[in-house]
Amino acid sequence: MSDHLPTELIIEILLRVPVKSLIRFTTVCKLWRSLITSPFFVSSHLSNAKDQTLLLRRYDKHDKREHYTILKENENAPLGVDHSSELAIPFKSRVGYFRIVGSCNGLVCLSDDLFATTSGPTIIWNPSIRNHLVVPMPSILPKEPHLVVLGFGVAGNDAKVVRLIYYRKPEDFGFQESPEVEIFSLKERSWRRVSGVDVRLQILEFVWHHAFLNGIVHWLAYKLMDGDGSRSSILSFDICKEEFSEVMLPLELGRELATDLHISLIVGSLGVIKYSKEVGHEWGDVWAMREYGVKESWTKLYRIDMAGGVERVVAFRKNGEALVALKNFELASYDSETGFAKSLGVCGTTRSFYIDRYVESLLLFGEHSAGERRED
């Protein structure tokens, strides 16, 4: 085939081939391997990928294992859970299950530091090609009391982990205003410090979580005001430009405690769920930023009645349907019109449920380097 077809046509054909087949095709000849592992092909194949699946993680307290499953999504049909599509994870957390820093372009970033109870490795994993990289030890290793927050995203063919180190104030339980920052680049395979950072927002301790949108990492954060009180907001980091900025919340959300908010993606928009509780009643208000970066575009979409057993919102489908964790340790889909939560037949501890969009990619495939692993 390589002798009779132009290279351009071979590329066009290979771009339509699934990842697992492409890996096998790299053994056909040197030309095919060179084409498939080239940065241009890896990027082009990812651009052609169909984003029709979700990555689900759950921790089963019975077998004491975390499970990763690919869910096929059809916007007009109920979400199907096929347990035969479970992914083999080649490593095990020391604290039960990993904190998922983020998932993007087929890569999953894991940190073995659940709720900051331990300091463990950070791993970048591509389940599709069964390959992972153990991120090298950071360059900043503080001895004084501190808080570490991570973010993860992909820009082009380069995946980056951003690490913020907040130092505690010696006189109280608060943190110094601006953290130290360093970035790990997959291309460079090393950490580097970022100087001149002026971040005035404090990311939540222990429960930090982020949403990745438009090439930007978003964390819920807060700013201490003069006197007592604080203002909730969103701290953002542009993976490509490597710049921090603030995304303002509407007044109704900004005056809430950041611990009562949860950041998410809702049908391609930045979203926030505000949890509220009164005697005998619990609910979650779902908000979305209709136009990115425009504070006035924040809109309250609907309210989730949590009195019926909903513990928290996990994620949202393409059609806007909320996927929720129930207090009986089940995952369910929530109908905002009827207020009914339908079980999906998946069980796990409520805090372990994680769902994000997932596409197969060739990122991390190619020549091995220090710390990189390929599972057979």
GROMACS .gro file of N, CA, C and O in nm, residues 194-290:
model
  388
  194VAL      N    1   0.766   2.997   3.790
  194VAL     CA    2   0.710   3.113   3.722
  194VAL      C    3   0.727   3.233   3.814
  194VAL      O    4   0.676   3.233   3.926
  195SER      N    5   0.800   3.331   3.769
  195SER     CA    6   0.826   3.449   3.851
  195SER      C    7   0.725   3.559   3.823
  195SER      O    8   0.656   3.559   3.720
  196GLY      N    9   0.715   3.652   3.915
  196GLY     CA   10   0.628   3.769   3.897
  196GLY      C   11   0.480   3.740   3.905
  196GLY      O   12   0.399   3.816   3.852
  197VAL      N   13   0.442   3.631   3.971
  197VAL     CA   14   0.299   3.596   3.982
  197VAL      C   15   0.234   3.679   4.092
  197VAL      O   16   0.286   3.690   4.203
  198ASP      N   17   0.120   3.739   4.059
  198ASP     CA   18   0.047   3.819   4.157
  198ASP      C   19  -0.097   3.768   4.164
  198ASP      O   20  -0.187   3.818   4.099
  199VAL      N   21  -0.116   3.663   4.243
  199VAL     CA   22  -0.248   3.601   4.259
  199VAL      C   23  -0.304   3.644   4.395
  199VAL      O   24  -0.245   3.614   4.498
  200ARG      N   25  -0.417   3.712   4.395
  200ARG     CA   26  -0.478   3.762   4.518
  200ARG      C   27  -0.599   3.681   4.561
  200ARG      O   28  -0.671   3.721   4.653
  201LEU      N   29  -0.621   3.568   4.496
  201LEU     CA   30  -0.734   3.482   4.531
  201LEU      C   31  -0.682   3.354   4.595
  201LEU      O   32  -0.582   3.297   4.551
  202GLN      N   33  -0.752   3.307   4.697
  202GLN     CA   34  -0.714   3.185   4.768
  202GLN      C   35  -0.804   3.070   4.722
  202GLN      O   36  -0.927   3.079   4.731
  203ILE      N   37  -0.744   2.964   4.671
  203ILE     CA   38  -0.820   2.847   4.630
  203ILE      C   39  -0.857   2.766   4.754
  203ILE      O   40  -0.783   2.764   4.853
  204LEU      N   41  -0.969   2.697   4.748
  204LEU     CA   42  -1.020   2.623   4.863
  204LEU      C   43  -0.921   2.517   4.910
  204LEU      O   44  -0.863   2.444   4.830
  205GLU      N   45  -0.904   2.508   5.039
  205GLU     CA   46  -0.817   2.408   5.097
  205GLU      C   47  -0.887   2.272   5.100
  205GLU      O   48  -1.006   2.262   5.124
  206PHE      N   49  -0.812   2.166   5.072
  206PHE     CA   50  -0.855   2.026   5.077
  206PHE      C   51  -0.952   1.986   4.965
  206PHE      O   52  -0.942   1.878   4.910
  207VAL      N   53  -1.050   2.069   4.932
  207VAL     CA   54  -1.155   2.027   4.839
  207VAL      C   55  -1.141   2.092   4.702
  207VAL      O   56  -1.238   2.101   4.628
  208TRP      N   57  -1.021   2.140   4.667
  208TRP     CA   58  -1.008   2.206   4.537
  208TRP      C   59  -1.042   2.113   4.421
  208TRP      O   60  -1.016   1.994   4.422
  209HIS      N   61  -1.102   2.172   4.321
  209HIS     CA   62  -1.148   2.102   4.202
  209HIS      C   63  -1.150   2.206   4.091
  209HIS      O   64  -1.171   2.324   4.117
  210HIS      N   65  -1.125   2.165   3.968
  210HIS     CA   66  -1.127   2.267   3.863
  210HIS      C   67  -1.206   2.223   3.741
  210HIS      O   68  -1.235   2.104   3.722
  211ALA      N   69  -1.241   2.321   3.656
  211ALA     CA   70  -1.308   2.296   3.529
  211ALA      C   71  -1.219   2.351   3.419
  211ALA      O   72  -1.167   2.463   3.430
  212PHE      N   73  -1.198   2.273   3.312
  212PHE     CA   74  -1.111   2.314   3.202
  212PHE      C   75  -1.196   2.351   3.081
  212PHE      O   76  -1.272   2.269   3.030
  213LEU      N   77  -1.184   2.476   3.037
  213LEU     CA   78  -1.266   2.526   2.927
  213LEU      C   79  -1.187   2.631   2.849
  213LEU      O   80  -1.120   2.716   2.908
  214ASN      N   81  -1.195   2.623   2.716
  214ASN     CA   82  -1.128   2.721   2.629
  214ASN      C   83  -0.977   2.727   2.654
  214ASN      O   84  -0.916   2.833   2.643
  215GLY      N   85  -0.918   2.613   2.691
  215GLY     CA   86  -0.775   2.611   2.718
  215GLY      C   87  -0.737   2.675   2.850
  215GLY      O   88  -0.620   2.705   2.874
  216ILE      N   89  -0.837   2.692   2.938
  216ILE     CA   90  -0.815   2.763   3.065
  216ILE      C   91  -0.863   2.677   3.182
  216ILE      O   92  -0.971   2.619   3.178
  217VAL      N   93  -0.780   2.670   3.286
  217VAL     CA   94  -0.815   2.601   3.410
  217VAL      C   95  -0.890   2.700   3.501
  217VAL      O   96  -0.849   2.816   3.514
  218HIS      N   97  -0.999   2.653   3.563
  218HIS     CA   98  -1.078   2.739   3.652
  218HIS      C   99  -1.095   2.671   3.788
  218HIS      O  100  -1.141   2.557   3.794
  219TRP      N  101  -1.057   2.744   3.894
  219TRP     CA  102  -1.079   2.696   4.032
  219TRP      C  103  -1.174   2.792   4.105
  219TRP      O  104  -1.166   2.914   4.087
  220LEU      N  105  -1.259   2.738   4.191
  220LEU     CA  106  -1.332   2.823   4.283
  220LEU      C  107  -1.235   2.879   4.386
  220LEU      O  108  -1.145   2.808   4.433
  221ALA      N  109  -1.251   3.005   4.420
  221ALA     CA  110  -1.159   3.070   4.513
  221ALA      C  111  -1.233   3.177   4.590
  221ALA      O  112  -1.353   3.201   4.571
  222TYR      N  113  -1.161   3.242   4.680
  222TYR     CA  114  -1.221   3.351   4.757
  222TYR      C  115  -1.115   3.456   4.788
  222TYR      O  116  -0.994   3.429   4.782
  223LYS      N  117  -1.163   3.574   4.820
  223LYS     CA  118  -1.074   3.684   4.856
  223LYS      C  119  -1.122   3.742   4.989
  223LYS      O  120  -1.240   3.775   5.004
  224LEU      N  121  -1.030   3.751   5.083
  224LEU     CA  122  -1.064   3.810   5.212
  224LEU      C  123  -1.083   3.960   5.196
  224LEU      O  124  -1.000   4.029   5.136
  225MET      N  125  -1.193   4.011   5.248
  225MET     CA  126  -1.223   4.154   5.237
  225MET      C  127  -1.170   4.228   5.358
  225MET      O  128  -1.135   4.167   5.461
  226ASP      N  129  -1.163   4.358   5.347
  226ASP     CA  130  -1.121   4.440   5.461
  226ASP      C  131  -1.219   4.418   5.575
  226ASP      O  132  -1.341   4.425   5.558
  227GLY      N  133  -1.164   4.390   5.692
  227GLY     CA  134  -1.250   4.356   5.805
  227GLY      C  135  -1.285   4.209   5.799
  227GLY      O  136  -1.205   4.125   5.762
  228ASP      N  137  -1.409   4.177   5.833
  228ASP     CA  138  -1.452   4.038   5.830
  228ASP      C  139  -1.516   4.003   5.696
  228ASP      O  140  -1.559   4.089   5.620
  229GLY      N  141  -1.524   3.874   5.669
  229GLY     CA  142  -1.594   3.829   5.550
  229GLY      C  143  -1.502   3.806   5.432
  229GLY      O  144  -1.383   3.838   5.433
  230SER      N  145  -1.559   3.747   5.327
  230SER     CA  146  -1.484   3.717   5.206
  230SER      C  147  -1.577   3.725   5.085
  230SER      O  148  -1.700   3.728   5.099
  231ARG      N  149  -1.518   3.730   4.968
  231ARG     CA  150  -1.594   3.732   4.843
  231ARG      C  151  -1.550   3.612   4.759
  231ARG      O  152  -1.432   3.592   4.733
  232SER      N  153  -1.646   3.531   4.716
  232SER     CA  154  -1.615   3.415   4.634
  232SER      C  155  -1.596   3.456   4.488
  232SER      O  156  -1.661   3.551   4.440
  233SER      N  157  -1.507   3.387   4.419
  233SER     CA  158  -1.478   3.420   4.280
  233SER      C  159  -1.418   3.297   4.212
  233SER      O  160  -1.418   3.187   4.268
  234ILE      N  161  -1.368   3.314   4.090
  234ILE     CA  162  -1.305   3.207   4.015
  234ILE      C  163  -1.167   3.252   3.971
  234ILE      O  164  -1.152   3.358   3.908
  235LEU      N  165  -1.066   3.173   4.006
  235LEU     CA  166  -0.929   3.199   3.961
  235LEU      C  167  -0.906   3.115   3.835
  235LEU      O  168  -0.937   2.996   3.833
  236SER      N  169  -0.853   3.177   3.730
  236SER     CA  170  -0.830   3.106   3.605
  236SER      C  171  -0.682   3.110   3.566
  236SER      O  172  -0.609   3.202   3.603
  237PHE      N  173  -0.640   3.008   3.490
  237PHE     CA  174  -0.503   3.001   3.442
  237PHE      C  175  -0.504   2.954   3.298
  237PHE      O  176  -0.554   2.845   3.266
  238ASP      N  177  -0.452   3.037   3.207
  238ASP     CA  178  -0.445   3.006   3.066
  238ASP      C  179  -0.326   2.913   3.042
  238ASP      O  180  -0.210   2.953   3.063
  239ILE      N  181  -0.352   2.790   2.998
  239ILE     CA  182  -0.246   2.691   2.980
  239ILE      C  183  -0.145   2.735   2.875
  239ILE      O  184  -0.024   2.712   2.889
  240CYS      N  185  -0.191   2.796   2.767
  240CYS     CA  186  -0.101   2.836   2.658
  240CYS      C  187  -0.022   2.962   2.695
  240CYS      O  188   0.100   2.965   2.685
  241LYS      N  189  -0.092   3.068   2.740
  241LYS     CA  190  -0.026   3.194   2.773
  241LYS      C  191   0.043   3.190   2.908
  241LYS      O  192   0.127   3.276   2.938
  242GLU      N  193   0.003   3.094   2.993
  242GLU     CA  194   0.056   3.080   3.129
  242GLU      C  195   0.034   3.208   3.209
  242GLU      O  196   0.123   3.262   3.274
  243GLU      N  197  -0.091   3.253   3.205
  243GLU     CA  198  -0.131   3.375   3.275
  243GLU      C  199  -0.251   3.348   3.365
  243GLU      O  200  -0.342   3.273   3.328
  244PHE      N  201  -0.252   3.412   3.482
  244PHE     CA  202  -0.363   3.404   3.575
  244PHE      C  203  -0.455   3.524   3.557
  244PHE      O  204  -0.412   3.634   3.521
  245SER      N  205  -0.583   3.501   3.581
  245SER     CA  206  -0.680   3.611   3.581
  245SER      C  207  -0.799   3.571   3.668
  245SER      O  208  -0.804   3.460   3.723
  246GLU      N  209  -0.896   3.658   3.679
  246GLU     CA  210  -1.015   3.634   3.761
  246GLU      C  211  -1.139   3.635   3.675
  246GLU      O  212  -1.156   3.722   3.588
  247VAL      N  213  -1.227   3.539   3.697
  247VAL     CA  214  -1.359   3.535   3.633
  247VAL      C  215  -1.461   3.565   3.743
  247VAL      O  216  -1.475   3.490   3.839
  248MET      N  217  -1.529   3.676   3.728
  248MET     CA  218  -1.619   3.722   3.834
  248MET      C  219  -1.749   3.642   3.838
  248MET      O  220  -1.805   3.605   3.734
  249LEU      N  221  -1.796   3.618   3.958
  249LEU     CA  222  -1.925   3.555   3.979
  249LEU      C  223  -2.033   3.661   3.995
  249LEU      O  224  -2.003   3.775   4.032
  250PRO      N  225  -2.159   3.627   3.971
  250PRO     CA  226  -2.267   3.723   3.997
  250PRO      C  227  -2.277   3.749   4.147
  250PRO      O  228  -2.228   3.671   4.229
  251LEU      N  229  -2.340   3.858   4.185
  251LEU     CA  230  -2.349   3.898   4.325
  251LEU      C  231  -2.407   3.787   4.412
  251LEU      O  232  -2.357   3.762   4.522
  252GLU      N  233  -2.511   3.718   4.362
  252GLU     CA  234  -2.576   3.615   4.443
  252GLU      C  235  -2.481   3.501   4.478
  252GLU      O  236  -2.491   3.442   4.585
  253LEU      N  237  -2.388   3.469   4.387
  253LEU     CA  238  -2.291   3.363   4.413
  253LEU      C  239  -2.167   3.416   4.484
  253LEU      O  240  -2.108   3.347   4.568
  254GLY      N  241  -2.128   3.538   4.452
  254GLY     CA  242  -2.009   3.596   4.512
  254GLY      C  243  -2.020   3.614   4.662
  254GLY      O  244  -1.920   3.608   4.734
  255ARG      N  245  -2.139   3.636   4.713
  255ARG     CA  246  -2.155   3.657   4.856
  255ARG      C  247  -2.173   3.527   4.933
  255ARG      O  248  -2.181   3.526   5.056
  256GLU      N  249  -2.178   3.413   4.859
  256GLU     CA  250  -2.188   3.282   4.924
  256GLU      C  251  -2.049   3.233   4.964
  256GLU      O  252  -1.949   3.269   4.902
  257LEU      N  253  -2.043   3.147   5.065
  257LEU     CA  254  -1.916   3.085   5.100
  257LEU      C  255  -1.871   2.995   4.985
  257LEU      O  256  -1.951   2.921   4.928
  258ALA      N  257  -1.742   3.002   4.953
  258ALA     CA  258  -1.691   2.921   4.843
  258ALA      C  259  -1.709   2.772   4.870
  258ALA      O  260  -1.720   2.692   4.776
  259THR      N  261  -1.713   2.733   4.996
  259THR     CA  262  -1.733   2.592   5.031
  259THR      C  263  -1.873   2.543   4.997
  259THR      O  264  -1.897   2.422   4.994
  260ASP      N  265  -1.967   2.635   4.972
  260ASP     CA  266  -2.104   2.597   4.935
  260ASP      C  267  -2.124   2.598   4.784
  260ASP      O  268  -2.236   2.582   4.736
  261LEU      N  269  -2.015   2.617   4.710
  261LEU     CA  270  -2.022   2.623   4.564
  261LEU      C  271  -1.943   2.508   4.503
  261LEU      O  272  -1.851   2.455   4.562
  262HIS      N  273  -1.981   2.471   4.381
  262HIS     CA  274  -1.909   2.367   4.307
  262HIS      C  275  -1.899   2.410   4.161
  262HIS      O  276  -1.999   2.450   4.100
  263ILE      N  277  -1.779   2.404   4.104
  263ILE     CA  278  -1.758   2.446   3.965
  263ILE      C  279  -1.771   2.327   3.872
  263ILE      O  280  -1.736   2.215   3.907
  264SER      N  281  -1.824   2.351   3.751
  264SER     CA  282  -1.849   2.243   3.657
  264SER      C  283  -1.856   2.299   3.516
  264SER      O  284  -1.849   2.421   3.495
  265LEU      N  285  -1.870   2.211   3.418
  265LEU     CA  286  -1.897   2.251   3.280
  265LEU      C  287  -2.040   2.211   3.246
  265LEU      O  288  -2.082   2.098   3.275
  266ILE      N  289  -2.114   2.303   3.187
  266ILE     CA  290  -2.254   2.278   3.154
  266ILE      C  291  -2.277   2.312   3.007
  266ILE      O  292  -2.280   2.430   2.969
  267VAL      N  293  -2.288   2.209   2.923
  267VAL     CA  294  -2.315   2.225   2.780
  267VAL      C  295  -2.220   2.329   2.719
  267VAL      O  296  -2.264   2.425   2.655
  268GLY      N  297  -2.092   2.313   2.740
  268GLY     CA  298  -1.993   2.401   2.679
  268GLY      C  299  -1.976   2.534   2.747
  268GLY      O  300  -1.904   2.621   2.696
  269SER      N  301  -2.040   2.555   2.861
  269SER     CA  302  -2.028   2.680   2.935
  269SER      C  303  -1.972   2.655   3.074
  269SER      O  304  -1.984   2.544   3.128
  270LEU      N  305  -1.913   2.757   3.132
  270LEU     CA  306  -1.868   2.749   3.270
  270LEU      C  307  -1.991   2.750   3.360
  270LEU      O  308  -2.083   2.830   3.340
  271GLY      N  309  -1.993   2.659   3.457
  271GLY     CA  310  -2.110   2.650   3.543
  271GLY      C  311  -2.073   2.641   3.690
  271GLY      O  312  -1.961   2.603   3.725
  272VAL      N  313  -2.167   2.678   3.776
  272VAL     CA  314  -2.148   2.671   3.920
  272VAL      C  315  -2.278   2.622   3.983
  272VAL      O  316  -2.387   2.666   3.944
  273ILE      N  317  -2.267   2.531   4.078
  273ILE     CA  318  -2.383   2.486   4.155
  273ILE      C  319  -2.372   2.545   4.295
  273ILE      O  320  -2.268   2.533   4.360
  274LYS      N  321  -2.476   2.611   4.338
  274LYS     CA  322  -2.481   2.668   4.473
  274LYS      C  323  -2.568   2.579   4.561
  274LYS      O  324  -2.688   2.562   4.536
  275TYR      N  325  -2.507   2.520   4.664
  275TYR     CA  326  -2.579   2.433   4.755
  275TYR      C  327  -2.634   2.513   4.873
  275TYR      O  328  -2.563   2.597   4.930
  276SER      N  329  -2.758   2.487   4.907
  276SER     CA  330  -2.823   2.556   5.019
  276SER      C  331  -2.897   2.454   5.104
  276SER      O  332  -2.940   2.348   5.056
  277LYS      N  333  -2.913   2.488   5.230
  277LYS     CA  334  -2.980   2.397   5.323
  277LYS      C  335  -3.059   2.477   5.426
  277LYS      O  336  -3.011   2.576   5.480
  278GLU      N  337  -3.181   2.432   5.449
  278GLU     CA  338  -3.266   2.484   5.556
  278GLU      C  339  -3.323   2.364   5.631
  278GLU      O  340  -3.307   2.250   5.588
  279VAL      N  341  -3.389   2.391   5.741
  279VAL     CA  342  -3.446   2.281   5.819
  279VAL      C  343  -3.546   2.204   5.733
  279VAL      O  344  -3.644   2.259   5.684
  280GLY      N  345  -3.516   2.077   5.710
  280GLY     CA  346  -3.606   1.991   5.634
  280GLY      C  347  -3.598   2.005   5.484
  280GLY      O  348  -3.677   1.943   5.412
  281HIS      N  349  -3.503   2.086   5.433
  281HIS     CA  350  -3.497   2.105   5.288
  281HIS      C  351  -3.354   2.133   5.243
  281HIS      O  352  -3.281   2.209   5.308
  282GLU      N  353  -3.315   2.072   5.133
  282GLU     CA  354  -3.184   2.095   5.071
  282GLU      C  355  -3.204   2.110   4.921
  282GLU      O  356  -3.289   2.043   4.861
  283TRP      N  357  -3.125   2.198   4.860
  283TRP     CA  358  -3.135   2.214   4.716
  283TRP      C  359  -3.003   2.265   4.658
  283TRP      O  360  -2.914   2.310   4.729
  284GLY      N  361  -2.992   2.254   4.525
  284GLY     CA  362  -2.876   2.305   4.454
  284GLY      C  363  -2.922   2.386   4.334
  284GLY      O  364  -2.997   2.335   4.250
  285ASP      N  365  -2.881   2.512   4.328
  285ASP     CA  366  -2.915   2.598   4.214
  285ASP      C  367  -2.805   2.588   4.108
  285ASP      O  368  -2.687   2.606   4.138
  286VAL      N  369  -2.845   2.560   3.985
  286VAL     CA  370  -2.751   2.542   3.874
  286VAL      C  371  -2.740   2.671   3.794
  286VAL      O  372  -2.839   2.720   3.739
  287TRP      N  373  -2.618   2.726   3.788
  287TRP     CA  374  -2.591   2.851   3.716
  287TRP      C  375  -2.495   2.823   3.600
  287TRP      O  376  -2.409   2.735   3.610
  288ALA      N  377  -2.509   2.901   3.491
  288ALA     CA  378  -2.418   2.889   3.377
  288ALA      C  379  -2.381   3.028   3.325
  288ALA      O  380  -2.464   3.120   3.328
  289MET      N  381  -2.257   3.042   3.281
  289MET     CA  382  -2.210   3.167   3.221
  289MET      C  383  -2.233   3.157   3.070
  289MET      O  384  -2.158   3.092   2.998
  290ARG      N  385  -2.339   3.220   3.022
  290ARG     CA  386  -2.380   3.206   2.882
  290ARG      C  387  -2.273   3.259   2.786
  290ARG      O  388  -2.250   3.202   2.680
   0.00000   0.00000   0.00000
